[in-house]
Short mmCIF file of C-alpha atoms in Angstrom, two decimals:
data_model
loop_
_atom_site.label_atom_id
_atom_site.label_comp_id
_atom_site.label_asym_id
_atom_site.label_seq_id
_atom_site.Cartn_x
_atom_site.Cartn_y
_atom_site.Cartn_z
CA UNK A 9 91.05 88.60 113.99
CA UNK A 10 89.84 85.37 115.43
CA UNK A 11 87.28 86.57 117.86
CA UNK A 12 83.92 84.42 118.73
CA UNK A 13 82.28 85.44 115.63
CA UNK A 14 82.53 82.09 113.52
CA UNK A 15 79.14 82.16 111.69
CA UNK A 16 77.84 84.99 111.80
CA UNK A 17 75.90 86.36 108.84
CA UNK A 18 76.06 90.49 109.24
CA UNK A 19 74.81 92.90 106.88
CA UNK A 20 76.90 95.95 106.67
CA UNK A 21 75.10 99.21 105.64
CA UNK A 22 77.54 101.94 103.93
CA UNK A 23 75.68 105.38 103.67
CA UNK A 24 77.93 108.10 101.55
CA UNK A 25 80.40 110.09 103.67
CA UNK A 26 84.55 110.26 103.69
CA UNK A 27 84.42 107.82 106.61
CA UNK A 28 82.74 104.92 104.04
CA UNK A 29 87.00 103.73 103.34
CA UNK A 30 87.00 102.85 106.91
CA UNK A 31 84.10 100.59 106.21
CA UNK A 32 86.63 98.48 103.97
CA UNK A 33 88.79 97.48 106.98
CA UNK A 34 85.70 97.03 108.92
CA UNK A 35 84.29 94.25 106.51
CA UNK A 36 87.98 92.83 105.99
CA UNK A 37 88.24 92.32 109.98
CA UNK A 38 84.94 90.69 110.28
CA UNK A 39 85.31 88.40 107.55
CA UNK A 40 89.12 87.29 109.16
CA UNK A 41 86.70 86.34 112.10
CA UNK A 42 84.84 83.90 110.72
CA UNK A 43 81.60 86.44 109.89
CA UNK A 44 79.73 86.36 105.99
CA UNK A 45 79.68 89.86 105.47
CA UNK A 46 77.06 91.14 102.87
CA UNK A 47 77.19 94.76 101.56
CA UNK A 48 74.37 97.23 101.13
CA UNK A 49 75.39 100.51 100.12
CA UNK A 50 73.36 104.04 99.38
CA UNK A 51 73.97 105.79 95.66
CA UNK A 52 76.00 108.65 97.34
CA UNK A 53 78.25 105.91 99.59
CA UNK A 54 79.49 104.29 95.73
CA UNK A 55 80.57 107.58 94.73
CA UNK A 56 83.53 107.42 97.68
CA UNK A 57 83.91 103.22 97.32
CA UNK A 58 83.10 101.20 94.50
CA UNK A 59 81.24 98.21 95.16
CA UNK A 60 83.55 96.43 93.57
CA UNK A 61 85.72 96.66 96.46
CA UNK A 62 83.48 95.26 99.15
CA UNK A 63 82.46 92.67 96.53
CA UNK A 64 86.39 91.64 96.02
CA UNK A 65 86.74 91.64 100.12
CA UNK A 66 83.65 89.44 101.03
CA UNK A 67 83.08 87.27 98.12
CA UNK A 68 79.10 88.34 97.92
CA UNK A 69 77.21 91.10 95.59
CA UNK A 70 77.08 94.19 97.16
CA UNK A 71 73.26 95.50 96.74
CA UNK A 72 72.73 99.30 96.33
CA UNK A 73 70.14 99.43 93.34
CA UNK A 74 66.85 99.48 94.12
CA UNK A 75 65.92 98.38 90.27
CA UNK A 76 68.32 95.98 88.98
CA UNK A 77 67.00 92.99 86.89
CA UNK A 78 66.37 90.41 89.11
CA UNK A 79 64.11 93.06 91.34
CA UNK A 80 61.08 90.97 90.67
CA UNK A 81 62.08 87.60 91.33
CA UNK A 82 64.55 88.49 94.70
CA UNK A 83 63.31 91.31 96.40
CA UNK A 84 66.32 92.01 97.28
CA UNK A 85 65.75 94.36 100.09
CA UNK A 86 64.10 91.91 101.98
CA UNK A 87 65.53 88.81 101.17
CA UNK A 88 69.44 90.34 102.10
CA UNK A 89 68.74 91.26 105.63
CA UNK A 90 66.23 87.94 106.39
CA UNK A 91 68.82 85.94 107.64
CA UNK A 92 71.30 88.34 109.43
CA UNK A 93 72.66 87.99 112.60
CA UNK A 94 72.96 91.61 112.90
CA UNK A 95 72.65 94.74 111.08
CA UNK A 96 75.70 97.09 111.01
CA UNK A 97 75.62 100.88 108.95
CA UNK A 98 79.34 102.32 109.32
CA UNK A 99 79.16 105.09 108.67
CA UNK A 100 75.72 106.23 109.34
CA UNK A 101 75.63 109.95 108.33
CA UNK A 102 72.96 112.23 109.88
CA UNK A 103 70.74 111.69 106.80
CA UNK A 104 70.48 108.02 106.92
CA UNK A 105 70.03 108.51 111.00
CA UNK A 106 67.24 111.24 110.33
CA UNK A 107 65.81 108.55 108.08
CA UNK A 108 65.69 105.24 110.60
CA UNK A 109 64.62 107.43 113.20
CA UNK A 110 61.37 108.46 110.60
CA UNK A 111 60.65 105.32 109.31
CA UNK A 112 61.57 106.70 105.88
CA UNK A 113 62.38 103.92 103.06
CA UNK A 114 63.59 105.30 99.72
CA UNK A 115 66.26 103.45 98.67
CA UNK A 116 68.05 99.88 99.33
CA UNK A 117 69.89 100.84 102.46
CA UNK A 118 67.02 102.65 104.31
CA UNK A 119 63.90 99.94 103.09
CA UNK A 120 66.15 96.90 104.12
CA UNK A 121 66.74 98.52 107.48
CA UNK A 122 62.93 98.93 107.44
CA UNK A 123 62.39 95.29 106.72
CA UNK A 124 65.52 93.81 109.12
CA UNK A 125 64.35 92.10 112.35
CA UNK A 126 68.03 91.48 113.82
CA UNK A 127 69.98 93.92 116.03
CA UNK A 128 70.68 97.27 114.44
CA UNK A 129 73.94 98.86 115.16
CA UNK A 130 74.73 102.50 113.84
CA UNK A 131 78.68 104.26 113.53
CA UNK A 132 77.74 107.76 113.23
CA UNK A 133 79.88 109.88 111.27
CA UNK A 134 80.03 113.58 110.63
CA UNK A 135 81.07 117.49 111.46
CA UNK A 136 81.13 118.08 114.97
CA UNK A 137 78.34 121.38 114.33
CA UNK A 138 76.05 118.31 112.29
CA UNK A 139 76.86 116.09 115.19
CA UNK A 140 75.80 118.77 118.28
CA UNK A 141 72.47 119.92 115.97
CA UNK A 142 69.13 119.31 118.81
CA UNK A 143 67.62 117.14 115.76
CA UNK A 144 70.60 114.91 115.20
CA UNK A 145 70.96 114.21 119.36
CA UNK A 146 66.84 113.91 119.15
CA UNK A 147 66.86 111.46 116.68
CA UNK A 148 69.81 109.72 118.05
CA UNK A 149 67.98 109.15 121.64
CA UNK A 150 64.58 108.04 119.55
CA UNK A 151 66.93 105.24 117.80
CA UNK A 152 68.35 104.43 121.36
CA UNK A 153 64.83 104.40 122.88
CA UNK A 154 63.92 101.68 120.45
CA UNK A 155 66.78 99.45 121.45
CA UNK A 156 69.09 100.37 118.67
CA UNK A 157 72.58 100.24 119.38
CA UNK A 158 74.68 103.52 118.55
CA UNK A 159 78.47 102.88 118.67
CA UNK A 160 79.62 106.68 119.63
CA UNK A 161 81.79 108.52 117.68
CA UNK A 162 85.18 110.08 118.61
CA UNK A 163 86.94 113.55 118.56
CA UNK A 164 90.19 113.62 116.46
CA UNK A 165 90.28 115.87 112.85
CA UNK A 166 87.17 115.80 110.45
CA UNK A 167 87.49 115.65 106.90
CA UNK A 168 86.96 119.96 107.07
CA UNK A 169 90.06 119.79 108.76
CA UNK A 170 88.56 121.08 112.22
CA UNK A 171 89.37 118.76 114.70
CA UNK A 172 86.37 117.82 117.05
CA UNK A 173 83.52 115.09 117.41
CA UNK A 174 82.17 113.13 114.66
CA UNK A 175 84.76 110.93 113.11
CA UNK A 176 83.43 107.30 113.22
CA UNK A 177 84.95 104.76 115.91
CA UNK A 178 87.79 102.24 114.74
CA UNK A 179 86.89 99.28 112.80
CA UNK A 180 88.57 97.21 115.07
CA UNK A 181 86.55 99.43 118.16
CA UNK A 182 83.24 98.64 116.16
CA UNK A 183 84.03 95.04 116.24
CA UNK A 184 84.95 94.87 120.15
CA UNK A 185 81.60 96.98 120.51
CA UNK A 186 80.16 94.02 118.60
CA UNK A 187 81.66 91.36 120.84
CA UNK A 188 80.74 92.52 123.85
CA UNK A 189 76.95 92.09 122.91
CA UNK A 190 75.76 89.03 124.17
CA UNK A 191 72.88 88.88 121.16
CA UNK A 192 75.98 88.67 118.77
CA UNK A 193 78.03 86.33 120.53
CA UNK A 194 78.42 82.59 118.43
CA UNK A 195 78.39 79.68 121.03
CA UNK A 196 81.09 80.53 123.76
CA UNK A 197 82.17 77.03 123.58
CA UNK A 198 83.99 77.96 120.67
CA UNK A 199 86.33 80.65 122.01
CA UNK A 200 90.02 79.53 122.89
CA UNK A 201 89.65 80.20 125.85
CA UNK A 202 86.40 79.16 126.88
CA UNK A 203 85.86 78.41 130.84
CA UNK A 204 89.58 79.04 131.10
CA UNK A 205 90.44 81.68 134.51
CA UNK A 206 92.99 84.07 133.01
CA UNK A 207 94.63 86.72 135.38
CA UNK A 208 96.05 89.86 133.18
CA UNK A 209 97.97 93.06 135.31
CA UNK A 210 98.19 96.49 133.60
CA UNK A 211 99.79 100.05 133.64
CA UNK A 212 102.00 101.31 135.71
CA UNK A 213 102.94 101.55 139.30
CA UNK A 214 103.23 105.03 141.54
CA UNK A 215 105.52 104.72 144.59
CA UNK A 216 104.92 107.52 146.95
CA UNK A 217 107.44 110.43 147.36
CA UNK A 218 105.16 112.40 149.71
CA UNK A 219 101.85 113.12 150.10
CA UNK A 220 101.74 114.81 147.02
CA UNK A 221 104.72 113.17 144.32
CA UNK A 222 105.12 110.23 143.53
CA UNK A 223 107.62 107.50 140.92
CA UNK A 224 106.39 106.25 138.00
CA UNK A 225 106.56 105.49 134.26
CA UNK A 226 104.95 106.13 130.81
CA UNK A 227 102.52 102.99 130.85
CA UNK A 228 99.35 103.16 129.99
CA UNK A 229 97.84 99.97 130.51
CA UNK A 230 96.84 99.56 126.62
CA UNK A 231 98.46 96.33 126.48
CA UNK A 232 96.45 95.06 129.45
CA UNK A 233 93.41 96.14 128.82
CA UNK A 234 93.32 94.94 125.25
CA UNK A 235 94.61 91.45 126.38
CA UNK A 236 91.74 91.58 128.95
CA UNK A 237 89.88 92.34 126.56
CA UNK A 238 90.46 89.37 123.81
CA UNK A 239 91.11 86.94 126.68
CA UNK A 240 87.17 87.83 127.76
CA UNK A 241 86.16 87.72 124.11
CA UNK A 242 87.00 84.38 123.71
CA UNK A 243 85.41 82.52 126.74
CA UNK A 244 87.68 82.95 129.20
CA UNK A 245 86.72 84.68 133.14
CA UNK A 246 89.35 87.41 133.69
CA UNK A 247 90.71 89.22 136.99
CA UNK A 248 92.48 91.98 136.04
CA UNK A 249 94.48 94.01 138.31
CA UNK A 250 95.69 97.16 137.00
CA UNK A 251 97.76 100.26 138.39
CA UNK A 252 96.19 103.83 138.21
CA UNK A 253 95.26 104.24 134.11
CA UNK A 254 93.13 106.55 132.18
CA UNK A 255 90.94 103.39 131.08
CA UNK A 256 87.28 102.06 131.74
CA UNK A 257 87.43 99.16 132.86
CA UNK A 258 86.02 96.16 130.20
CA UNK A 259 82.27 94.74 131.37
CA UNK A 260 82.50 91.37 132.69
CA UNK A 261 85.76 91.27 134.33
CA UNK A 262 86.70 91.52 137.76
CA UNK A 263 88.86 94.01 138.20
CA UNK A 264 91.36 95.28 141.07
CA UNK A 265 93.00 98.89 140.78
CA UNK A 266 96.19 99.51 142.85
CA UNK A 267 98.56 102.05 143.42
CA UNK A 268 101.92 100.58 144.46
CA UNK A 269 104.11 97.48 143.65
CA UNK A 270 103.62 96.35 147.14
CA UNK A 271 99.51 96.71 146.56
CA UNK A 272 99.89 95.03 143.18
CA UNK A 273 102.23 92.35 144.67
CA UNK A 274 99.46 91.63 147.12
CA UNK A 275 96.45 91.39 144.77
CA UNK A 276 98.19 89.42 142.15
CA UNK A 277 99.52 86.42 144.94
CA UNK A 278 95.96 86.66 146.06
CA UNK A 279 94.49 85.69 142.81
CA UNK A 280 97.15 83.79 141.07
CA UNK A 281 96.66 80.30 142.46
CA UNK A 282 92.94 80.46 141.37
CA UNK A 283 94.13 81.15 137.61
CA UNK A 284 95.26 78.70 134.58
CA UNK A 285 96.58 81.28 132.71
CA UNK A 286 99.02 84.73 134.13
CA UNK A 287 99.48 87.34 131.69
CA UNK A 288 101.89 89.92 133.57
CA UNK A 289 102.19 93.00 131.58
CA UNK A 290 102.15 95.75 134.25
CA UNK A 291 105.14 97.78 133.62
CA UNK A 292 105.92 97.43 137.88
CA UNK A 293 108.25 99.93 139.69
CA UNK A 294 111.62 98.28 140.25
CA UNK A 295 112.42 100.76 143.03
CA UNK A 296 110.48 101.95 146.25
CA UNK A 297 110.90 105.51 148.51
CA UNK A 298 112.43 103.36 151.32
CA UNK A 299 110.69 106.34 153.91
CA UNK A 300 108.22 108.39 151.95
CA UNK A 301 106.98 111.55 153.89
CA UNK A 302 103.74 111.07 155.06
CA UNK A 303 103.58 115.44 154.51
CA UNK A 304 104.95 117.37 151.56
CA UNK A 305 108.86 118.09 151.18
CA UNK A 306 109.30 121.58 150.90
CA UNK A 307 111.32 122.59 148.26
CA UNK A 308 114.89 122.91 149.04
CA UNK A 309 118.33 122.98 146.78
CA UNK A 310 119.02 119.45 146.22
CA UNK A 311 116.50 116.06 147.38
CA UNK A 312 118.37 112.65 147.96
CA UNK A 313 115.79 109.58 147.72
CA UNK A 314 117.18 106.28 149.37
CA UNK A 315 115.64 104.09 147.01
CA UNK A 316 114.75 100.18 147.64
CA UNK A 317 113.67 97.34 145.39
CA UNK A 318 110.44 96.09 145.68
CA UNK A 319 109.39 92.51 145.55
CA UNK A 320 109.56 91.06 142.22
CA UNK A 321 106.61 89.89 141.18
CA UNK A 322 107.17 87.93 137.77
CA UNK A 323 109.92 85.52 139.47
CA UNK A 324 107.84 85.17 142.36
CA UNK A 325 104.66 83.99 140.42
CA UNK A 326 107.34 81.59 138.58
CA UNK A 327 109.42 80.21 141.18
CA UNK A 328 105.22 79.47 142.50
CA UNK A 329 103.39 78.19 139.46
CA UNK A 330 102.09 75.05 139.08
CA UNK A 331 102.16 72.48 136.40
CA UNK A 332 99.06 73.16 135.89
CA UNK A 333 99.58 77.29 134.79
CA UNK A 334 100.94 78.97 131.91
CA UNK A 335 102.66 82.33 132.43
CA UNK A 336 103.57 85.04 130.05
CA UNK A 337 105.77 87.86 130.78
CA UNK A 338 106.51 91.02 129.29
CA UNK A 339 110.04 92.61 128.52
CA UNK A 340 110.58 96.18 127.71
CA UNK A 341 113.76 97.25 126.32
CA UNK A 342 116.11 99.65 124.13
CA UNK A 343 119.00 97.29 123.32
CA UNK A 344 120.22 93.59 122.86
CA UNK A 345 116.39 92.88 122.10
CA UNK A 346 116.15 88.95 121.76
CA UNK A 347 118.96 88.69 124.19
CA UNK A 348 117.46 90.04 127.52
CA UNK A 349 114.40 88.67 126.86
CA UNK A 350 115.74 85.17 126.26
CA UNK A 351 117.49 85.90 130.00
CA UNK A 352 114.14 87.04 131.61
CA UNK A 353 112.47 84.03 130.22
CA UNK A 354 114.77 81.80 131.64
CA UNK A 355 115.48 83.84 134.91
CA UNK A 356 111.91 84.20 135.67
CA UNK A 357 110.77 80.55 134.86
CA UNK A 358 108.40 81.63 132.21
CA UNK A 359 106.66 80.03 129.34
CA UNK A 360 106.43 82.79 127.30
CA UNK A 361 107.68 86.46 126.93
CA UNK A 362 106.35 89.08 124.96
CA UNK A 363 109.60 91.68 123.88
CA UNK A 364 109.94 95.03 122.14
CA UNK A 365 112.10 98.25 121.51
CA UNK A 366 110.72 101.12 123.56
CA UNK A 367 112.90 103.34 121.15
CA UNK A 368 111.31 101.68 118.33
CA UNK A 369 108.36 104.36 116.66
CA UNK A 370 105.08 102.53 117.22
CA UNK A 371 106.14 100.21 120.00
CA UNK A 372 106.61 102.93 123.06
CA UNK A 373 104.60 103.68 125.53
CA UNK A 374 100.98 104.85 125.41
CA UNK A 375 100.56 104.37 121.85
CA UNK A 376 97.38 102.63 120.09
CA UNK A 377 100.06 100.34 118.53
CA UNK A 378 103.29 98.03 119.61
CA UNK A 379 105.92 96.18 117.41
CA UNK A 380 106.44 92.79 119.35
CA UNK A 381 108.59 89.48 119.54
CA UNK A 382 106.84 86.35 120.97
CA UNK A 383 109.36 84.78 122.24
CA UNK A 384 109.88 80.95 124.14
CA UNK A 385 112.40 78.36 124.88
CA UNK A 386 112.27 77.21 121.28
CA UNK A 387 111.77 79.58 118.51
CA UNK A 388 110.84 83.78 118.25
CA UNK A 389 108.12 84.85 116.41
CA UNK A 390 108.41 88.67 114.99
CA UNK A 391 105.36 90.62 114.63
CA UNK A 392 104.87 93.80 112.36
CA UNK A 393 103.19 96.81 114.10
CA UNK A 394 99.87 96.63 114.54
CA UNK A 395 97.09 97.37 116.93
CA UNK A 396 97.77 96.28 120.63
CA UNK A 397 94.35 94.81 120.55
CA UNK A 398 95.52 92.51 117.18
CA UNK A 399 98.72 92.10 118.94
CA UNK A 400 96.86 90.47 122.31
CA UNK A 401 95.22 88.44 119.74
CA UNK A 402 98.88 86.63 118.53
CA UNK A 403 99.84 86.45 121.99
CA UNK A 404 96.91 84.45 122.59
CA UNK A 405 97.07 82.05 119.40
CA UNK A 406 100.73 82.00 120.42
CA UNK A 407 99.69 80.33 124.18
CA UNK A 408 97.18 77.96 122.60
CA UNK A 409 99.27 76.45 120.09
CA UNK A 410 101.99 75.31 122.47
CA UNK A 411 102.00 71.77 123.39
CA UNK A 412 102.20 72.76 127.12
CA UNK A 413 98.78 74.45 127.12
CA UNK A 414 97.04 71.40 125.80
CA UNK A 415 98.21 69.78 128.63
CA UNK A 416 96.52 72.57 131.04
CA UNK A 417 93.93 73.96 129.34
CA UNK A 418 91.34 71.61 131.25
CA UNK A 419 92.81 72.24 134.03
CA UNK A 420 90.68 74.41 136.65
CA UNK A 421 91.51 75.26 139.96
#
């Protein structure tokens, strides 16, 4: 994951719960960003992992005995966390929560936390009834009252196979929490896109029926948002427009929500001239109600629609584009893959198109995931499923090592 993170020195804190095997993908992602990870670990945490394992994946001795040999001469539990960056425990179970929030130092973990001056971050994890106990949520808002950061948990199933809140977030969600924090952010001049105006749209379209239907699709603006998201994480100022999504919006972008083609249409031409880079991944109504009801239809036997197209918005913003801009399209399909794609790209004057197989399992709609082809005028690059977020990630490494962008990229308009 090459997010702004080059540098970083992060301790990561592993107390002993079923979520600690997450922790393993958490230290692999941050040290594929550029981040020295070093591992502290409670007694009860190396009976899930061995420490051999975060050893193997960062390259550094993991620390979880209090008494080793070298006690004397290292102090370890001081020494390890004097020159972090930031402090990380993933997961933090309610025990080693209940212990922060006392000042209570008994082992490695909970004495170097004692002794660690740099931003704390905690990934609670545990049963939903543990989770909802007054003395967890009291201890939770004493650790948030002395600026500690608490990345929230989520509801899916537990490891007592009740489904509810408690499971600890997503490695790669702990890492975007991460990025967003200004206190953890290297020097934005080394993003890829640092300075760069980037203009992203997401979701889907809804073209009124009535008053009370409407035409749309599956989208869920995933895809967006998490190129929004990497495009901000990496230097760059980002408009986003998106179409009506279950999503929060990302902190420090400007973002437009529309309804219709015709409002998206509108905000996009609006923005676009100001922007280097156009990432168009809304998945945009082709068709229009040509005279929606401004009531409600009642129900009757059948219900013809005249349909219309609306205003393409992809071969408008190429047939428009300047030397000086880079745009990426996106193209959705269930057949001839490579070979519609290739069309679009040329059709809509792109530089770059971004294909996959909506029939495809893990590249549909609405998942967490897609299965992608990056494809321009001179070679296709396949990509294996993976998280949209690491998939927004290739799309950008794809952009920035194309000749054409180092002839733009200092461009600003």
């Amino acid at each position: 994951m090459s997010l702004n993170l080059q540098g970083k020195k992060v301790v990561l804190g592993v107390s002993g719960g079923i979520a600690s095997y997450k922790s393993v993908s958490l230290a692999r992602l941050l040290i594929k960003a550029g981040v020295s990870v070093t591992t502290v670990m409670t007694t009860a945490a190396t009976k899930f992992v061995q420490p051999l394992t975060f050893q193997t994946i960062t390259g550094r001795p993991v620390f979880y005995d209090m008494f080793n040999d070298d006690f004397q001469e290292n102090i370890g539990h001081i020494k390890v966390p004097e020159q972090a960056d930031c402090f990380i425990i993933a997961p933090a179970t309610a025990n080693i929560i209940a212990k922060i929030a006392c000042g209570l130092a008994d082992d490695f973990l909970s004495t170097s936390v004692l002794a660690n001056n740099s931003p704390l971050y905690l990934a609670p994890a545990m049963n939903t009834n543990m989770w909802n106990k007054a003395i967890v949520q009291e201890n939770i808002e004493k650790l948030k009252a002395r600026g500690i950061s608490i990345i929230p948990p989520t509801s899916g199933l537990l490891a007592c196979q009740t489904v509810g809140l408690g499971k600890m977030a997503e490695p790669e969600s702990i890492v975007k929490f991460l990025v967003k924090n200004p206190e953890f952010q290297s020097n934005s001049n080394n993003g890829l896109l640092n300075g760069i105006k980037v203009l992203v749209t997401a979701g889907p379209t809804r073209e009124k029926i009535d008053a009370v239907r409407y035409i749309s699709n599956y989208s869920s603006g995933k895809m967006g948002f998490a190129i929004a998201e990497y495009c901000l994480s990496q230097g760059a100022k980002v408009t986003l427009v998106s179409g009506p999504v279950a999503l929060m919006p990302p902190e420090g972008i400007n973002f437009i929500s529309v309804q219709s083609a015709d409002e998206m249409f509108e905000a996009v031409m609006a923005n676009a001239p100001q922007n280097s880079l156009i990432i168009k991944s809304a998945a945009v109504s082709d068709y229009k109600i040509e005279k929606p009801d401004p009531g409600k239809n009642k129900k009757r036997v059948n219900l013809k629609l005249n349909l219309i197209q609306n205003r393409d918005i992809l071969k408008t913003l190429g047939k428009q584009k300047s030397k000086n801009q880079y745009l990426v399209g996106f193209a959705a399909e269930s057949e001839n893959l490579e070979a519609y794609a290739r069309k679009k790209l040329l059709d809509k004057q792109l530089d770059l198109i971004v294909a996959n197989n909506i029939l495809e399992p893990g590249a549909g709609f609405d998942g967490d995931t897609n299965i992608v082809s990056l494809i321009n005028a001179t070679d296709v690059l396949q990509l294996p499923q993976q998280s949209k977020f690491m998939v927004a990630e290739k799309i950008i490494q794809k952009i920035v090592s194309d000749p054409k962008w180092a002839q733009i990229k200092n461009y600003n308009p």
